[in-house]
Short mmCIF file of C-alpha atoms and ligand atoms in Angstrom, two decimals:
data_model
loop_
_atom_site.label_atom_id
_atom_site.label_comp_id
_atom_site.label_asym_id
_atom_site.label_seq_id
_atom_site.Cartn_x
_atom_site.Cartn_y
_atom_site.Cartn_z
CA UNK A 28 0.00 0.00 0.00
CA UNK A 29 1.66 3.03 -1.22
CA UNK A 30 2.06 5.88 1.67
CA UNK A 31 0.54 8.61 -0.04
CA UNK A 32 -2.33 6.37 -0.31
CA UNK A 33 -4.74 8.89 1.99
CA UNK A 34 -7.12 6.09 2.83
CA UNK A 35 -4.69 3.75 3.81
CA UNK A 36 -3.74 5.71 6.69
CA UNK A 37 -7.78 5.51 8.45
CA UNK A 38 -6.92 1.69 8.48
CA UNK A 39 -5.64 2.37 11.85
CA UNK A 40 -8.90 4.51 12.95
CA UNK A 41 -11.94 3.01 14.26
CA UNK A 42 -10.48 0.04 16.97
CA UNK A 43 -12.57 -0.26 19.96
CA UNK A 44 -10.67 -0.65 22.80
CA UNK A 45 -13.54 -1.80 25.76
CA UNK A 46 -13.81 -4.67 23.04
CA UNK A 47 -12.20 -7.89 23.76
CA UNK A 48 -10.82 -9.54 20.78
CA UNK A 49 -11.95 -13.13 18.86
CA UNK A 50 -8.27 -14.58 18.91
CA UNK A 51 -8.21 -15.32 15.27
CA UNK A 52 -8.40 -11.80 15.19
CA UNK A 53 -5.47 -10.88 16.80
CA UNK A 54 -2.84 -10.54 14.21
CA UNK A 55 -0.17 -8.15 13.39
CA UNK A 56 -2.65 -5.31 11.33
CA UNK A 57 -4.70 -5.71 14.03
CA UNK A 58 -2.63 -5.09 16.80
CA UNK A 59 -0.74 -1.94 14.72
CA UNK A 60 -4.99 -0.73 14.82
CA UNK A 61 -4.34 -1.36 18.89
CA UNK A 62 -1.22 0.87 19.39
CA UNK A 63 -2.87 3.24 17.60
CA UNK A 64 -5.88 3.20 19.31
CA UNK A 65 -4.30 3.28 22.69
CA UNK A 66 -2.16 6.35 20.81
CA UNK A 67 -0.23 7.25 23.85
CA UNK A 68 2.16 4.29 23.63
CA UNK A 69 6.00 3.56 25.14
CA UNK A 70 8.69 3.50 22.47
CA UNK A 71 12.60 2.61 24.50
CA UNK A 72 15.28 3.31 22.82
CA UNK A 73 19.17 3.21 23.36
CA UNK A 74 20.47 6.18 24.56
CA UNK A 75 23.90 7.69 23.41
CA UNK A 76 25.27 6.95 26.64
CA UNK A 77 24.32 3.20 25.68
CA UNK A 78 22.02 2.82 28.65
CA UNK A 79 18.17 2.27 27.85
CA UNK A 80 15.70 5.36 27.97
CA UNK A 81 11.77 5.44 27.39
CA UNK A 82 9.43 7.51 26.73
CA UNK A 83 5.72 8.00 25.88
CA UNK A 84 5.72 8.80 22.19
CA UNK A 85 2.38 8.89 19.82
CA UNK A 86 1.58 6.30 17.65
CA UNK A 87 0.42 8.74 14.73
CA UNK A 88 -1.14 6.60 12.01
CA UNK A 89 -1.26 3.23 11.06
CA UNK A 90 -1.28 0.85 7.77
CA UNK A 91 -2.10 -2.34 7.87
CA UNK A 92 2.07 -3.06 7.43
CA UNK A 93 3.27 -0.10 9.01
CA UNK A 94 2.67 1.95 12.33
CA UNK A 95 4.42 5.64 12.19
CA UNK A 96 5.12 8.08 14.39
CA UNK A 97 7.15 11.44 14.91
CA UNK A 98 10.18 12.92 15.87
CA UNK A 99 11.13 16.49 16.41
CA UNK A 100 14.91 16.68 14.57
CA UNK A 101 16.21 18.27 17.94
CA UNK A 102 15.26 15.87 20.50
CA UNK A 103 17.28 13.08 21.93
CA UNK A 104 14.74 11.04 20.87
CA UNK A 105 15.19 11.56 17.19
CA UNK A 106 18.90 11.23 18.21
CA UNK A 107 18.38 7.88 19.28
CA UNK A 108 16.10 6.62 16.56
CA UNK A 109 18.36 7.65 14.12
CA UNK A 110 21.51 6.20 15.68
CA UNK A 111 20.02 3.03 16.44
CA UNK A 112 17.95 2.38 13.98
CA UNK A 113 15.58 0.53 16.11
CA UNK A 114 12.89 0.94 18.99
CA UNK A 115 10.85 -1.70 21.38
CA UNK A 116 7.01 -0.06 21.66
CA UNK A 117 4.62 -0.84 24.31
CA UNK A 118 0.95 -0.18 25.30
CA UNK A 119 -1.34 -1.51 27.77
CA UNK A 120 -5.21 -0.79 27.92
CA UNK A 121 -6.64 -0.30 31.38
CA UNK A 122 -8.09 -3.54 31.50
CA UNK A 123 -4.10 -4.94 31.52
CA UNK A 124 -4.57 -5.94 27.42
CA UNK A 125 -0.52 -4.86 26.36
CA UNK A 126 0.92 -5.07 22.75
CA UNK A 127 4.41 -4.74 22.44
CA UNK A 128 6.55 -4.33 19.21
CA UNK A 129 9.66 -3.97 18.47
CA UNK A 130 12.08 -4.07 15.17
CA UNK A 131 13.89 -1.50 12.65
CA UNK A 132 12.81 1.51 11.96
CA UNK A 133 12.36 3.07 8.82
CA UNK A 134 13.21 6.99 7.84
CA UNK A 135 11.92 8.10 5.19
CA UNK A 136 14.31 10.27 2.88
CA UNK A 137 13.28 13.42 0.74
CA UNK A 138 11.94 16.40 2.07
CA UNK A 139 8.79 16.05 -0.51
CA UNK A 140 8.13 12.47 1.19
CA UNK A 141 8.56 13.65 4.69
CA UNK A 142 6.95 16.73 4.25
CA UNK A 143 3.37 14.67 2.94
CA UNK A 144 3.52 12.40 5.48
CA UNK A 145 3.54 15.35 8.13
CA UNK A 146 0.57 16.71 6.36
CA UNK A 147 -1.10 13.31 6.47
CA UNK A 148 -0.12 12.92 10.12
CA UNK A 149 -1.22 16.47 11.35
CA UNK A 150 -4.69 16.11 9.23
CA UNK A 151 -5.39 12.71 11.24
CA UNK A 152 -4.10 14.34 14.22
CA UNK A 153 -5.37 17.81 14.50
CA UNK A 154 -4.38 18.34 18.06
CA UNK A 155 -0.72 18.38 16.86
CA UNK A 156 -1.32 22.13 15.50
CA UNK A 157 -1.37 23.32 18.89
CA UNK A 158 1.82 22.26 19.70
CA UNK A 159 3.34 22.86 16.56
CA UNK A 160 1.49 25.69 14.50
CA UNK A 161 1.96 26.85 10.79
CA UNK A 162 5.44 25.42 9.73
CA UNK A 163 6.51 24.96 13.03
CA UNK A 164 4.73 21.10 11.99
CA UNK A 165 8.24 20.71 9.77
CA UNK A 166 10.49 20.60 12.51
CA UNK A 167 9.41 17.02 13.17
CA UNK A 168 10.82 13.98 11.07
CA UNK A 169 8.27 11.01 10.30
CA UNK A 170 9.62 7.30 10.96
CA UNK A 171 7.89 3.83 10.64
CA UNK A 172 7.88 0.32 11.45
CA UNK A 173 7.05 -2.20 9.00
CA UNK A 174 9.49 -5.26 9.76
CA UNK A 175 9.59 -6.62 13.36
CA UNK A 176 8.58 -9.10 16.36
CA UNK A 177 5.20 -8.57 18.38
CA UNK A 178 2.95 -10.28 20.88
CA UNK A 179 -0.49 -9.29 22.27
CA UNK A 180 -0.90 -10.41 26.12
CA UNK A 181 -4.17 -10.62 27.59
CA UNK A 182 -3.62 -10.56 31.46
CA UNK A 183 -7.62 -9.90 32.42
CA UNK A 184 -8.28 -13.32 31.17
CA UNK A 185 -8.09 -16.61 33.07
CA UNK A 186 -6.48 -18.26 32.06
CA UNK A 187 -4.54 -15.68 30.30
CA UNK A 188 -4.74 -15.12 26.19
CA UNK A 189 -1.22 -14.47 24.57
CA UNK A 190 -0.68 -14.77 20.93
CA UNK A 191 2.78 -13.41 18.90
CA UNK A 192 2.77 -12.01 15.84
CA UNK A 193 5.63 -11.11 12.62
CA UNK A 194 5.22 -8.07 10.90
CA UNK A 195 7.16 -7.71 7.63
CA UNK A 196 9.67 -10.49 7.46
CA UNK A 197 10.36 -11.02 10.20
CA UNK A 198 9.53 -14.59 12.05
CA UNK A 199 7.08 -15.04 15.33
CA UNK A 200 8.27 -14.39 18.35
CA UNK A 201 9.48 -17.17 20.70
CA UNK A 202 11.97 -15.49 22.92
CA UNK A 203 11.32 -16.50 26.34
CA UNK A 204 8.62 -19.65 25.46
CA UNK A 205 8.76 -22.81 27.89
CA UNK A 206 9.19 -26.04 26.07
CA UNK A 207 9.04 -29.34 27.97
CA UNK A 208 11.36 -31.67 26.04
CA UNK A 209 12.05 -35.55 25.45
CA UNK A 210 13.42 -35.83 28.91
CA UNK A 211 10.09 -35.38 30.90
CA UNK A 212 9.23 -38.61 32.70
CA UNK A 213 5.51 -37.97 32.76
CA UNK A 214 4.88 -37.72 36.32
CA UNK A 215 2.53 -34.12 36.24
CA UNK A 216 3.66 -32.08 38.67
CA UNK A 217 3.87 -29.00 36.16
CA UNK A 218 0.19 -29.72 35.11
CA UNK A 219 -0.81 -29.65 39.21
CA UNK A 220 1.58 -26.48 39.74
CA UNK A 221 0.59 -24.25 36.70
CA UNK A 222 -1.46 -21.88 37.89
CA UNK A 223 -3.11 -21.01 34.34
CA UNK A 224 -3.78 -24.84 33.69
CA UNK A 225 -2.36 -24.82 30.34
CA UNK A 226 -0.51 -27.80 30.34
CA UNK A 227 -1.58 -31.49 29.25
CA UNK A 228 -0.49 -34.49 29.44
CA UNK A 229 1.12 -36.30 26.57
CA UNK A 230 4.80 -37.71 25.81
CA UNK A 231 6.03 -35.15 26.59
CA UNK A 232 3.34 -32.92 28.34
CA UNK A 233 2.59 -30.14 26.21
CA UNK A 234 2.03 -26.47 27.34
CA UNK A 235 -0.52 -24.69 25.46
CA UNK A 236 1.93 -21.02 24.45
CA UNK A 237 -1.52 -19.16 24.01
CA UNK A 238 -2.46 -19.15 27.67
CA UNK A 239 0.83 -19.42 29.12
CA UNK A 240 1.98 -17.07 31.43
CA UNK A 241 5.48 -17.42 30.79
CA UNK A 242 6.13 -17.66 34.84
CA UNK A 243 8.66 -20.77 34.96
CA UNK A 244 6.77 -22.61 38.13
CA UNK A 245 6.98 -25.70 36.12
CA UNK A 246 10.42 -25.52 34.95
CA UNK A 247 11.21 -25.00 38.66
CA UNK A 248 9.14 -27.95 39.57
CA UNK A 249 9.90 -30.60 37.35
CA UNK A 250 12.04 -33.56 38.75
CA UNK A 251 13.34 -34.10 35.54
CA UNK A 252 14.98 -30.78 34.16
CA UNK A 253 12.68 -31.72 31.49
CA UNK A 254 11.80 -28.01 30.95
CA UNK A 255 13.77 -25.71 28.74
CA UNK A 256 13.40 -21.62 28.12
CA UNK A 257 13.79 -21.07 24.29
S1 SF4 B 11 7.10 -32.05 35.78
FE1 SF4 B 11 8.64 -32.48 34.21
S2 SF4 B 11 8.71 -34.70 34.06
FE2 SF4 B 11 6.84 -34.21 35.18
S3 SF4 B 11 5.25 -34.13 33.56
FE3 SF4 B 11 6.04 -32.04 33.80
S4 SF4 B 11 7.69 -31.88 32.28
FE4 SF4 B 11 7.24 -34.05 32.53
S1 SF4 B 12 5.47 -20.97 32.64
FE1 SF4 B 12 3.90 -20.77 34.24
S2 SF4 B 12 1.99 -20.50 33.10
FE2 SF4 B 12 3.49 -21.27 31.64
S3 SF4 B 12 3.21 -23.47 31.62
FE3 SF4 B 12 4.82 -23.03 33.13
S4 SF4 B 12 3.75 -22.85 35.10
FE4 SF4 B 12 2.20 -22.70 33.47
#
């Protein structure tokens, strides 16, 4: 979808958040439509003294493949983003739904391109002209994200609802998954110490990722060593 493409940018527009999602829902366009919708979002970044930093930065439009937001040329922010090349961006409803995103970042050159894609942004986002007014609007570079690693997290839920997602290229998520392995000896004492009940028996017992809290009580319990962190 090409970015000058006005309509592609109300794609994002429109997400209810007091709606709980159907999980074949949840995929990467639609959590880009979350972010969005929560707007006010948390986007860490490495800082030139190569120590983390965050900071609540808009999410200013989305595509379905691409979630943009802004940078005013002199902050530290815009420092970062450029130097780096990369950001980690998360948001979390009030009802403890979080999406979190992270991957490359994308800055578009030509001051024609940029320039449009301000316009778009500040026509979606009218509240921006207060804080920047007239040409004042310019001062602020536009990045996105199209290519990256995601999950949506459900913590309301019980048991919980998690589900990762690829955007672009890149593959699903997996960092930080449980896996029980050949070695477990079948004796259950994950399945009676989980406290989301998400695993089942089987050679090996099987954890079900979707509702798994990611906690490691079984890997602590098992007798065997039988469970592994990917
Ligand atoms: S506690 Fe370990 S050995 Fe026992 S069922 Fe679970 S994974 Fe298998
Ligand atoms: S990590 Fe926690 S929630 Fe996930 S399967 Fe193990 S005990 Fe259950």
């Amino acid at each position: 979808m090409a970015w000058h493409d006005a309509n592609a940018f109300q794609q994002g527009e429109g997400l209810d958040l007091n709606v709980i999602p159907a999980p074949e829902e949840v995929d990467a366009s639609w959590c880009l439509r979350f972010l969005r919708a929560i707007r006010d979002v948390s986007f860490a970044t490495i800082g030139a003294d190569g120590l983390p930093s965050v900071r609540i930065i808009d999410v200013m439009m989305v595509t379905p493949e691409r979630l943009y937001f802004l940078a005013p040329r002199g902050k530290a922010f815009h420092e970062d983003v450029v130097r780096e090349g990369f950001v980690a961006i998360v948001g979390q409803t009030h009802d403890y739904r979080t999406c979190r995103l992270r991957g490359p970042v994308v800055h578009p050159e030509g001051e024609a391109e940029q320039r449009a894609l301000v316009d778009a942004i500040f026509e979606l986002n009218p509240s921006m002209n207060v804080i920047y007014p007239g040409d004042a609007r310019y001062i602020c570079d536009v990045f996105y994200v199209e290519e990256g690693e995601g999950e949506y997290f459900d913590l309301g839920q019980h048991p919980i609802f998690r589900k990762p997602f690829k955007l672009g290229g890149k593959a699903e998520c997996e960092r930080g998954t449980f896996l029980i392995t050949d070695a477990c000896i079948g004796c259950g004492t994950c399945a009676e110490k989980c406290p989301e009940q998400c695993i089942a028996p089987g050679e090996p017992y099987v954890i079900d990722q979707s509702h798994c809290l990611r906690c490691g009580i079984c890997r602590e319990a098992c007798p065997a060593q039988a469970i592994v962190k990917r």
